[in-house]
Short mmCIF file of C-alpha atoms in Angstrom, two decimals:
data_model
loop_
_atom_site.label_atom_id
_atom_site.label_comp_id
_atom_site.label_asym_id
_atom_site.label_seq_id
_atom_site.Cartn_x
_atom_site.Cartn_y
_atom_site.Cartn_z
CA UNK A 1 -3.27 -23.34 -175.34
CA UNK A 2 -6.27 -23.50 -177.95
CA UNK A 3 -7.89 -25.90 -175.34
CA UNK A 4 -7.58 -23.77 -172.02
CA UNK A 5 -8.87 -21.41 -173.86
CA UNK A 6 -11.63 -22.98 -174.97
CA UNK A 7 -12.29 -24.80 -171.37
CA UNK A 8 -12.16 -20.48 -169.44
CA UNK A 9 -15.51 -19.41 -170.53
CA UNK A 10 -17.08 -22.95 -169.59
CA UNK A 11 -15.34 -22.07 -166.21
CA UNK A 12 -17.07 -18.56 -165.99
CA UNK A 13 -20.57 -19.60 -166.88
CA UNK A 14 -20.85 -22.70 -164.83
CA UNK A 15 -20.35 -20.32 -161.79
CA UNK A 16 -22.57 -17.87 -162.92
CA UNK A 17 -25.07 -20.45 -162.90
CA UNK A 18 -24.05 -21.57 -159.67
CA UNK A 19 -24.72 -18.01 -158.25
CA UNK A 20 -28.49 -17.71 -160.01
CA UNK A 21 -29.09 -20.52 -158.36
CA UNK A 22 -28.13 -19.49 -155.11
CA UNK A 23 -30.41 -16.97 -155.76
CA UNK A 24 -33.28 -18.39 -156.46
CA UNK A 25 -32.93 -20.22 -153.81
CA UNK A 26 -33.04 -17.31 -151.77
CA UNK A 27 -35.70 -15.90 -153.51
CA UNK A 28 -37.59 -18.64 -152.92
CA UNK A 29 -37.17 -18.97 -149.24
CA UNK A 30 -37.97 -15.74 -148.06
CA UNK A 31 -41.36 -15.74 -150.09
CA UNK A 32 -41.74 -19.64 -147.90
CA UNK A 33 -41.42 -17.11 -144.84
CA UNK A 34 -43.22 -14.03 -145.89
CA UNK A 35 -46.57 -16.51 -147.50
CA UNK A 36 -46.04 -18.48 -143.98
CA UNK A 37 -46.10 -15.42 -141.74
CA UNK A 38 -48.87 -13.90 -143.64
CA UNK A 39 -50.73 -17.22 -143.41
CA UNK A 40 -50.32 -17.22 -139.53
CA UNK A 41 -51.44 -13.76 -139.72
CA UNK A 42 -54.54 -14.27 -141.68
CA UNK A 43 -55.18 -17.75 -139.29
CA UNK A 44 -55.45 -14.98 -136.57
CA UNK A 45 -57.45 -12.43 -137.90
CA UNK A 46 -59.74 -15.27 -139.00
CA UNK A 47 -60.55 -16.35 -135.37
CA UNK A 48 -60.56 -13.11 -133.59
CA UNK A 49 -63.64 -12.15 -136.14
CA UNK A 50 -64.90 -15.81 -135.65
CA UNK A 51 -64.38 -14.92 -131.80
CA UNK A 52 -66.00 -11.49 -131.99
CA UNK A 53 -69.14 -12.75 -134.43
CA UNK A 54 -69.67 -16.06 -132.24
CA UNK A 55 -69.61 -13.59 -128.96
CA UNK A 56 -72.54 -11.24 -130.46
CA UNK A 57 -74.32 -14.02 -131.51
CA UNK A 58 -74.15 -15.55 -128.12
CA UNK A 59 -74.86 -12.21 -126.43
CA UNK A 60 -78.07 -12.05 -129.19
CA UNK A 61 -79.37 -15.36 -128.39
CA UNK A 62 -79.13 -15.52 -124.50
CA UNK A 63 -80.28 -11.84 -124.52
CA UNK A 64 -76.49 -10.69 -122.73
CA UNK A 65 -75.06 -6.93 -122.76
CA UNK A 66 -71.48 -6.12 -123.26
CA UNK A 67 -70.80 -6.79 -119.68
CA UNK A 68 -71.81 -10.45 -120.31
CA UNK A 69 -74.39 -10.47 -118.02
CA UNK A 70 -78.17 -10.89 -119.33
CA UNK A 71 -80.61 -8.49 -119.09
CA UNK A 72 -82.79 -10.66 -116.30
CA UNK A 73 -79.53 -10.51 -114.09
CA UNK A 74 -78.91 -6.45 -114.82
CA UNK A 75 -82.89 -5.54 -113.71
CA UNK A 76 -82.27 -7.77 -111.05
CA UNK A 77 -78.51 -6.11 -109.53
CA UNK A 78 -79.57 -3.21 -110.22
CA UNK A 79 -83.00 -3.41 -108.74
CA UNK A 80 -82.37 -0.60 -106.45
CA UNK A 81 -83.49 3.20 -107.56
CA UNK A 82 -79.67 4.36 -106.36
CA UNK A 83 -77.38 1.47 -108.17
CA UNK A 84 -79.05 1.68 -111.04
CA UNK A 85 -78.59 5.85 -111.44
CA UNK A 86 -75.20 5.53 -110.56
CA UNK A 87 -74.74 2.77 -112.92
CA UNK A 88 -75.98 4.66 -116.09
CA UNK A 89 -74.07 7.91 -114.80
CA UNK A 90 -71.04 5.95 -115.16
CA UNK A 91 -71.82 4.76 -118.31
CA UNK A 92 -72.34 7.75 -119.56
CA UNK A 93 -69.15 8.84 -117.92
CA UNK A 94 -67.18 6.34 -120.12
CA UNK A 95 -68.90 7.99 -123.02
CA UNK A 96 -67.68 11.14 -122.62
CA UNK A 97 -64.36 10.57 -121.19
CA UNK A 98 -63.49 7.52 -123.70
CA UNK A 99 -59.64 6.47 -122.72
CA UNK A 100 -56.82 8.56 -124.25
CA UNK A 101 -59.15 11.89 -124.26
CA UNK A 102 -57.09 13.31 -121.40
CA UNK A 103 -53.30 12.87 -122.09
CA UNK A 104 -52.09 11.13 -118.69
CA UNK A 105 -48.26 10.00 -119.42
CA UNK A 106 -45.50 10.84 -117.57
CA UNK A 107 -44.49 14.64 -118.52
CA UNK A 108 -40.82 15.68 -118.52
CA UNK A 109 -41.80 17.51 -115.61
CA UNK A 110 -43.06 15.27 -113.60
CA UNK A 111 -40.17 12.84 -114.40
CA UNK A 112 -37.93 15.46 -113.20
CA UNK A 113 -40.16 15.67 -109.98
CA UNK A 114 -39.61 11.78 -109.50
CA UNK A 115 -35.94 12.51 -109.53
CA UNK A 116 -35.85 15.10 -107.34
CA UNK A 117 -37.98 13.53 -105.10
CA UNK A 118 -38.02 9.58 -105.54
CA UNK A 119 -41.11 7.96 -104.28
CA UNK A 120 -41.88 10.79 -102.49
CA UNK A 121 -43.54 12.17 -105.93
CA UNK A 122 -46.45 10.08 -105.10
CA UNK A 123 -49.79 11.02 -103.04
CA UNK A 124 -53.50 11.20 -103.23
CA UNK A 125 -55.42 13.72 -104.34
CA UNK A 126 -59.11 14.30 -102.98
CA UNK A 127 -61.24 16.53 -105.51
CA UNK A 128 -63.60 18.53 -104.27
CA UNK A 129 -66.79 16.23 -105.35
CA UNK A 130 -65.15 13.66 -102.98
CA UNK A 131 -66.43 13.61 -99.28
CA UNK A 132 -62.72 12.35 -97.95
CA UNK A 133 -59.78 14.11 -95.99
CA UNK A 134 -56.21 13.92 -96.46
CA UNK A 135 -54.47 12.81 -93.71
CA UNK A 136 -50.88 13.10 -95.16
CA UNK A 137 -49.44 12.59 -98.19
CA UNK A 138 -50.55 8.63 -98.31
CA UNK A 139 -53.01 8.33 -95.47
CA UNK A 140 -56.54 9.05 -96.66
CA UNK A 141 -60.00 9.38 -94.81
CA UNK A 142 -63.18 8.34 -96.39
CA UNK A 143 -66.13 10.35 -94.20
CA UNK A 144 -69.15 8.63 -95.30
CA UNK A 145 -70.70 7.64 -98.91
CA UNK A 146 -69.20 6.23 -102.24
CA UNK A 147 -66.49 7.64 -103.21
CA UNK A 148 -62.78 7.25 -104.81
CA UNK A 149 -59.79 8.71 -104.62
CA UNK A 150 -56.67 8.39 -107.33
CA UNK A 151 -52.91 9.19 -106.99
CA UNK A 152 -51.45 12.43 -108.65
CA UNK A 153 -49.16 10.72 -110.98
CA UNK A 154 -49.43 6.91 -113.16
CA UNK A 155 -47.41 3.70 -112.40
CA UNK A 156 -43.77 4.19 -114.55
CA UNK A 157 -43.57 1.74 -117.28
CA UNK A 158 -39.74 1.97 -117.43
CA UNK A 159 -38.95 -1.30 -115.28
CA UNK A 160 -40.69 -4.60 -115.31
CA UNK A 161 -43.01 -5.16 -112.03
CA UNK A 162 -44.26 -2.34 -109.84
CA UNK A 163 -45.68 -2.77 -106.43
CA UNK A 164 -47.64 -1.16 -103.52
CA UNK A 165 -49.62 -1.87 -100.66
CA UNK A 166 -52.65 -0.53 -98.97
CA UNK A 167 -53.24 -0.95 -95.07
CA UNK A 168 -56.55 -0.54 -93.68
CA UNK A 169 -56.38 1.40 -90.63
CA UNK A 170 -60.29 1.57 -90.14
CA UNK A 171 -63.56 0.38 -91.42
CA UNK A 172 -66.67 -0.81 -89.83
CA UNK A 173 -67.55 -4.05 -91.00
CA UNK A 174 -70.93 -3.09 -93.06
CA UNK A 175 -68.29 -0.74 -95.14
CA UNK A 176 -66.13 -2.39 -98.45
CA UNK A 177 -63.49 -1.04 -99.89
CA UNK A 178 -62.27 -1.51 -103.46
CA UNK A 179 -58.35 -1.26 -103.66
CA UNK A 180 -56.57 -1.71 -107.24
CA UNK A 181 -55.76 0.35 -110.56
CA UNK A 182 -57.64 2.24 -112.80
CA UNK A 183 -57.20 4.90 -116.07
CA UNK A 184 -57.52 9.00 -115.05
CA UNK A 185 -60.30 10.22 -115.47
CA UNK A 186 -62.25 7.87 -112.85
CA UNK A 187 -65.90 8.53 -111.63
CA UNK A 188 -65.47 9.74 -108.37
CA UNK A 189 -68.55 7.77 -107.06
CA UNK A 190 -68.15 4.29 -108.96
CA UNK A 191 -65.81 1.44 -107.10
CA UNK A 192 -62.74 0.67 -108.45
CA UNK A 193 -63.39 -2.29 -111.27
CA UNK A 194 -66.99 -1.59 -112.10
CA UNK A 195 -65.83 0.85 -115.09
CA UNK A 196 -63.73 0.34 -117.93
CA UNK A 197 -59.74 0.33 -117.52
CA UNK A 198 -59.91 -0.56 -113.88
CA UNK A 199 -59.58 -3.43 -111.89
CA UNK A 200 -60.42 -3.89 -107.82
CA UNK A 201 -59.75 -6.07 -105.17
CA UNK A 202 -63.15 -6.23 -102.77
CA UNK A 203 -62.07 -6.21 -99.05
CA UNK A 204 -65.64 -7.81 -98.09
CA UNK A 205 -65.84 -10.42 -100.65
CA UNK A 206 -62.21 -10.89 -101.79
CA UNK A 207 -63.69 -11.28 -105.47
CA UNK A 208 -61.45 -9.10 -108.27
CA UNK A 209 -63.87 -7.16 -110.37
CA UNK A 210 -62.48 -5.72 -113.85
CA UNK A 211 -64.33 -3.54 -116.25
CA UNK A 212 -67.71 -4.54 -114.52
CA UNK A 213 -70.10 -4.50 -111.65
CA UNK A 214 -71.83 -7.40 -112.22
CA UNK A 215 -68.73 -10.00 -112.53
CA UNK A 216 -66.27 -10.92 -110.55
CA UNK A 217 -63.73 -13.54 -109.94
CA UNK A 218 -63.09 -15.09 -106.46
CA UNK A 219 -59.88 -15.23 -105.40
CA UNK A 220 -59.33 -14.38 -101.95
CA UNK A 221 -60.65 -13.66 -98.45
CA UNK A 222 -62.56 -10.78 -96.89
CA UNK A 223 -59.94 -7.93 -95.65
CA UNK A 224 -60.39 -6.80 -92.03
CA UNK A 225 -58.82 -3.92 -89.86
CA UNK A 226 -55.09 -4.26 -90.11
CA UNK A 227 -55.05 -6.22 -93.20
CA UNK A 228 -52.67 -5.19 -96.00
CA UNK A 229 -53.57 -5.93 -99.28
CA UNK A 230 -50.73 -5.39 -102.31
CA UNK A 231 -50.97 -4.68 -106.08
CA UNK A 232 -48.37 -5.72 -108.65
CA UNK A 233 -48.74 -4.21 -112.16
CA UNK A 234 -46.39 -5.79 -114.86
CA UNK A 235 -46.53 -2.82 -117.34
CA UNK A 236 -45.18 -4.75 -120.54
CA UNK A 237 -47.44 -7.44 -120.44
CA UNK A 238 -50.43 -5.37 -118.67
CA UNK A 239 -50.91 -7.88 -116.03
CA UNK A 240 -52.18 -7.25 -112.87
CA UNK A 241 -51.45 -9.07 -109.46
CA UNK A 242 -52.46 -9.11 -105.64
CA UNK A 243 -50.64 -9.99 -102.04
CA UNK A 244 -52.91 -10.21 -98.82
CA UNK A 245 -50.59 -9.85 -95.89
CA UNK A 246 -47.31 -10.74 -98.04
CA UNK A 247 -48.92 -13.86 -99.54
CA UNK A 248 -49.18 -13.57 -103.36
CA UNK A 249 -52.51 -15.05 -105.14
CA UNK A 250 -51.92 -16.91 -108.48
CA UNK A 251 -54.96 -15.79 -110.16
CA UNK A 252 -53.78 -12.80 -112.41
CA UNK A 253 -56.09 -9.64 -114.48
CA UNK A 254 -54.66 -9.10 -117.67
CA UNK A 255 -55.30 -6.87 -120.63
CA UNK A 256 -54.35 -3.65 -118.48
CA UNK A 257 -52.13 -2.00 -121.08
CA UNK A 258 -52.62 1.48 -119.90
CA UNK A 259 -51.57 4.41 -118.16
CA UNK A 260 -52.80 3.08 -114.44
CA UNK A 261 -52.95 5.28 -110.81
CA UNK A 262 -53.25 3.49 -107.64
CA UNK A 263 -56.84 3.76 -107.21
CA UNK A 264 -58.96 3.18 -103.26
CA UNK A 265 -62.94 3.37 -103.35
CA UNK A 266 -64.97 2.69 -100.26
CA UNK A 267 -69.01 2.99 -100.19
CA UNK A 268 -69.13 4.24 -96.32
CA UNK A 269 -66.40 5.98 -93.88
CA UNK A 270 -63.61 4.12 -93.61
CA UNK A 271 -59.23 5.34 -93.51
CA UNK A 272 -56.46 3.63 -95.46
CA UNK A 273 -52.79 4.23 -95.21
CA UNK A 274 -50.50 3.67 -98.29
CA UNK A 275 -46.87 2.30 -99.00
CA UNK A 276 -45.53 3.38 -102.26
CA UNK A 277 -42.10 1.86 -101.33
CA UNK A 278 -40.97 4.94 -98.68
CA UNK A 279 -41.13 1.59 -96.01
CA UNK A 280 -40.56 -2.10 -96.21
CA UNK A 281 -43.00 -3.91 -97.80
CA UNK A 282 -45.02 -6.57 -96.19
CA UNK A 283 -44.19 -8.66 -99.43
CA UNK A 284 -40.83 -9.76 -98.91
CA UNK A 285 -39.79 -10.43 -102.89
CA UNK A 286 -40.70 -6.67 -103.44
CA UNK A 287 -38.19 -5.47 -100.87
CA UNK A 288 -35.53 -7.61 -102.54
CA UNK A 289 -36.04 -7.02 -106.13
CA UNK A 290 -36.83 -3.22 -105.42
CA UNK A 291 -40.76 -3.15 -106.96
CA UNK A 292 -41.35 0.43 -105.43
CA UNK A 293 -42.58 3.11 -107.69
CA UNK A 294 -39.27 5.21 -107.24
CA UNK A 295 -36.45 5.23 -105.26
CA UNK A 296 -36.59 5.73 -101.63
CA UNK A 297 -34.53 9.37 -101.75
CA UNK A 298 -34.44 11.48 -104.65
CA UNK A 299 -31.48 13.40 -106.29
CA UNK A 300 -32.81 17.00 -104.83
CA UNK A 301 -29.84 18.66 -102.59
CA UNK A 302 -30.94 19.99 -99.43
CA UNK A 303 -30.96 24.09 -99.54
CA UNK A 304 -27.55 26.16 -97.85
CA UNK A 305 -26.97 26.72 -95.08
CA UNK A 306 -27.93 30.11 -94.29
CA UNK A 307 -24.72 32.53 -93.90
CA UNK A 308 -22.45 30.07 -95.08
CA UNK A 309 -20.79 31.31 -97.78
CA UNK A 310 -17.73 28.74 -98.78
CA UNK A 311 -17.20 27.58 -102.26
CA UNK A 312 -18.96 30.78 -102.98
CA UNK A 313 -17.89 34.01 -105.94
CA UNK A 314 -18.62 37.78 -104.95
CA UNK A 315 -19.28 38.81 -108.22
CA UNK A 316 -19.88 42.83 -107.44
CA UNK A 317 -19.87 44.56 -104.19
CA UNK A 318 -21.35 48.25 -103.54
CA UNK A 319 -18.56 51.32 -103.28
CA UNK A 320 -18.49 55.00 -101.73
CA UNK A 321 -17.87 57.81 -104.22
CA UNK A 322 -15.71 60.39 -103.54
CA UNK A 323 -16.28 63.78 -102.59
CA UNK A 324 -14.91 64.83 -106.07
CA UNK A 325 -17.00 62.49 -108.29
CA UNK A 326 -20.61 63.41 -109.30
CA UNK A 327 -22.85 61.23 -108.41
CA UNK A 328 -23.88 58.49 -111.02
CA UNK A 329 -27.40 57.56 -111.87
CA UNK A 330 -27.23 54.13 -110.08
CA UNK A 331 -26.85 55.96 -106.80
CA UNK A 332 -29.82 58.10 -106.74
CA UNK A 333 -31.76 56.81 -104.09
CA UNK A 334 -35.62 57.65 -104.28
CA UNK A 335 -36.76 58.32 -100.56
CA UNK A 336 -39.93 59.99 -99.56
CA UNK A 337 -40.02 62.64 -97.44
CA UNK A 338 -42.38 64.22 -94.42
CA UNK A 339 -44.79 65.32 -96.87
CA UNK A 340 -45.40 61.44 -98.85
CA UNK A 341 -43.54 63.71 -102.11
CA UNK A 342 -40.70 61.49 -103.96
CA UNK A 343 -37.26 62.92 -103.85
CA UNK A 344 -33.69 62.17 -105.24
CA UNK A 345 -31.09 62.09 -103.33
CA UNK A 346 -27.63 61.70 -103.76
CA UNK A 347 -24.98 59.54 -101.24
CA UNK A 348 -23.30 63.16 -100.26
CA UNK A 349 -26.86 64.80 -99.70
CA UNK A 350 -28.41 62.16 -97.35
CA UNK A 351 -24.94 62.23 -95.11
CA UNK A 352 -25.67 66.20 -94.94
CA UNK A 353 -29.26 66.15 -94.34
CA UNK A 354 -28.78 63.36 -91.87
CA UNK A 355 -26.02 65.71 -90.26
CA UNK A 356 -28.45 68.78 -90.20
CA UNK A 357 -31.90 66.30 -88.61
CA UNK A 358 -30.75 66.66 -85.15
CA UNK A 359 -30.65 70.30 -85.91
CA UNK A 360 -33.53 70.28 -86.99
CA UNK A 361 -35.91 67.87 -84.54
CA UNK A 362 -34.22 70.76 -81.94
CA UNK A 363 -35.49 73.81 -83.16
CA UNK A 364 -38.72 71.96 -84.06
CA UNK A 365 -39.45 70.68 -80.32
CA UNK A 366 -38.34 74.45 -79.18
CA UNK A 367 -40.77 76.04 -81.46
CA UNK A 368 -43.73 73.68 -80.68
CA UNK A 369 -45.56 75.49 -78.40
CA UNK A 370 -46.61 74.45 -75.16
CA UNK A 371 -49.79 73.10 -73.97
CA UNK A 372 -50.81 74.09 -70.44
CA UNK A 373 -52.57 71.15 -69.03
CA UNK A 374 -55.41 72.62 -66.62
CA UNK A 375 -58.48 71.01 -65.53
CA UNK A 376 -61.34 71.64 -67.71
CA UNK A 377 -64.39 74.10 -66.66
CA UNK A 378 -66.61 72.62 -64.41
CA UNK A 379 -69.63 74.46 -63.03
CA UNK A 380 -69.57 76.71 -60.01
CA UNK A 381 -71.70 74.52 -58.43
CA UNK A 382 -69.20 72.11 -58.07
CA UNK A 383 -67.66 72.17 -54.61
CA UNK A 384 -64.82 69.90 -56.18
CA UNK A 385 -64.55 71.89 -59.78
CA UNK A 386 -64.43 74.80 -57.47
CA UNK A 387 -61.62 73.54 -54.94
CA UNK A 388 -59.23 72.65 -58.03
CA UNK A 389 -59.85 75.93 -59.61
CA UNK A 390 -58.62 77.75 -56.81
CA UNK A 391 -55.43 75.03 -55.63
CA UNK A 392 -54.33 75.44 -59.77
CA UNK A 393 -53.83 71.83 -60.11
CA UNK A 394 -54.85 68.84 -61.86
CA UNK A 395 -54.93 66.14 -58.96
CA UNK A 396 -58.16 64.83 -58.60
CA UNK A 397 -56.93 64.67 -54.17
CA UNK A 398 -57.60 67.78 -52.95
CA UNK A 399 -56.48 69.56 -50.20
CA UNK A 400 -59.54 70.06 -48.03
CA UNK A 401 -59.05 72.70 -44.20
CA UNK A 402 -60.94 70.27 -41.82
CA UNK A 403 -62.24 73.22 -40.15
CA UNK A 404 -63.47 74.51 -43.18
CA UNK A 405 -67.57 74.12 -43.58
CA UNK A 406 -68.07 70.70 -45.88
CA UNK A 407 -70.62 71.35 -48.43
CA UNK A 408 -73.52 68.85 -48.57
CA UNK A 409 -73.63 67.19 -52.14
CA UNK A 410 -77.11 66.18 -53.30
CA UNK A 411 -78.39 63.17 -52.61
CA UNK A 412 -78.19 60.30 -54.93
CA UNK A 413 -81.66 59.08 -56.73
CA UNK A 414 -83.11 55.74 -55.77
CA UNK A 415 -82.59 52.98 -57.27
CA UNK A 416 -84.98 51.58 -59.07
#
């Protein structure tokens, strides 16, 4: 007994140093991770500033602006008196409409409008700095300079891919258009992809331009009349995508990890028509995995019918006092009488004074008096005056005795 006694505590601490150990061991590991992740971490940071420092330097040495493009090539595109004022103007746009000044996420209320109305929700807007016409909701025409034109509401960011195509309906071949995304507020006079947060597809060079005027990458043909050009936006991983005539192009735009509105710029006149997913797409994956902006009908009832009343509750109706009962203040009735003075009248007095009106229009059109209707005076001279003086009558026809001696009227002046 002395001996199992003995050999309990031995028991009791060699497990207790069992479970130390176990968590140490624990210990230990998750510091491995934590030092490891902050490693990677640091790894990172280390060459995005190498990245940053050896792209200054770079941009330094071969004399480049933030655009990448060097200051030779800048004088040179924008050699002309016009590109180069709207260039700075939109520069100086981005300055004082940085992204997220203007709040331009979904409100609850315009959720609630896609609801109600589904893809319906979505159409163009024209300002009134842009020379353009609306059409209809999605068909827009561009009457003659640069200009650009945005959608009333952003892309959703709720499901994975979102699509939509542009058709071009008309443009004369000396005109481009630049169709693609881009952050609210926009210049209304830049192309789509020459500011920051945008990115445009060039109908006449089929070249994508993002964030810049001066670059552009080549990845598709030039766009004529009938063409229908499509843009996918991926909102989780803020890539961007485009479909000529239901053909998808593998080069991609990434980095777009904003709040983007379908976005059409054109530097002449030119008309588009757009399909936010009300019609089939050209692009037969987005009809079968359902990329439209919304749904094709929203969850809006249609109004009554009007007079039907089924599945309907009367909840008061309107009642006749009695001769007995006085009448209550909700039953004064304010009329206005002959003389524009307000009056109130009972229920019981309106029945009598409508009872006693015939009454009275009687003895009113009795005690009018009566208007003789004669001729007015006329001179003597007047044989006519004179004949319906004497016949007492109003009728221009008189009654004339043939043998009676006609009286000569003066003659008439010459003309002149």
């Amino acid at each position: 007994m002395a001996a199992a006694a003995r050999a309990a505590p031995t028991a009791f601490s060699a497990a207790g140093d069992e479970g130390d150990d176990v968590m140490l061991i624990m210990f230990i590991l998750m510091a491995a991770i934590i030092g490891a992740m902050a490693g990677i971490g640091a790894v990172f940071a280390v060459f995005y500033v190498a990245a940053q420092v050896v792209q200054r330097v770079r941009r330094f040495v071969l004399g480049l602006d933030e655009d990448g493009v060097s200051e030779r090539m800048r004088r040179q595109l924008l050699s002309d008196e016009d590109s180069r004022q709207s260039y700075e103007l939109g520069r100086a746009f981005e300055r004082q409409y940085p992204y997220g000044s203007v709040n331009t996420q979904l409100t609850a209320d315009q959720q609630t409008q896609i609801r109600e109305r589904g893809v319906d929700a979505w159409e163009f807007v024209v300002n009134l700095d842009v020379n353009a016409m609306l059409q209809s909701r999605t068909e827009v025409l561009f009457m003659g300079g640069e200009n650009c034109v945005q959608t009333n509401l952003p892309l959703p960011k709720s499901n994975s891919v979102y699509y939509f195509e542009m058709k071009i309906v008309e443009k004369p071949a000396d005109v481009s258009m630049w169709i693609g995304l881009a952050t609210k507020p926009y210049p209304a006079w830049r192309m789509t992809g020459w500011n920051r947060y945008s990115a445009g597809y060039c109908t006449n060079t089929g070249r994508v331009h993002q964030n810049s005027p001066f670059q552009g990458a080549h990845i598709g043909e030039e766009l004529l009349v009938g063409d229908i050009l499509g843009v996918g936006y991926q909102p989780r991983s803020g890539i961007v995508w485009f479909t000529r005539n239901g053909r998808r192009y593998k080069e991609i735009v990434s980095g777009m990890l904003y709040d983007l509105f379908p976005t059409v710029s054109a530097d002449g006149p030119c008309s588009f028509s757009a399909n936010f997913g009300q019609r089939g797409f050209v692009f037969i994956e987005a009809n079968v995995k359902r990329w439209g902006l919304g749904p094709i009908e929203g969850a809006m009832q249609p109004p009554p019918i009007y007079g039907a009343d089924q599945n309907t509750i009367l909840l008061d109706t309107a009642s006749t006092p009695s001769d007995d009962e006085e009448p209550s203040p909700e039953d004064t009735v304010i009329l206005i009488d002959t003389a524009n003075m307000l009056r109130a009248q009972s229920p019981r007095q309106q029945e009598q004074r409508q009872q006693r009106q015939p009454t009275q229009q009687r003895s009113r059109r009795d005690a009018r008096p009566r208007t003789v209707h004669r001729p007015p005076l006329y001179q003597k001279e007047d044989p006519i005056a004179a004949q319906l003086l004497e016949a007492g009558s109003t009728s221009l026809v008189a009654t004339v005795d043939p043998n009676a001696k006609q009286v000569d009227s003066p003659p008439l002046p010459p003309s002149t």
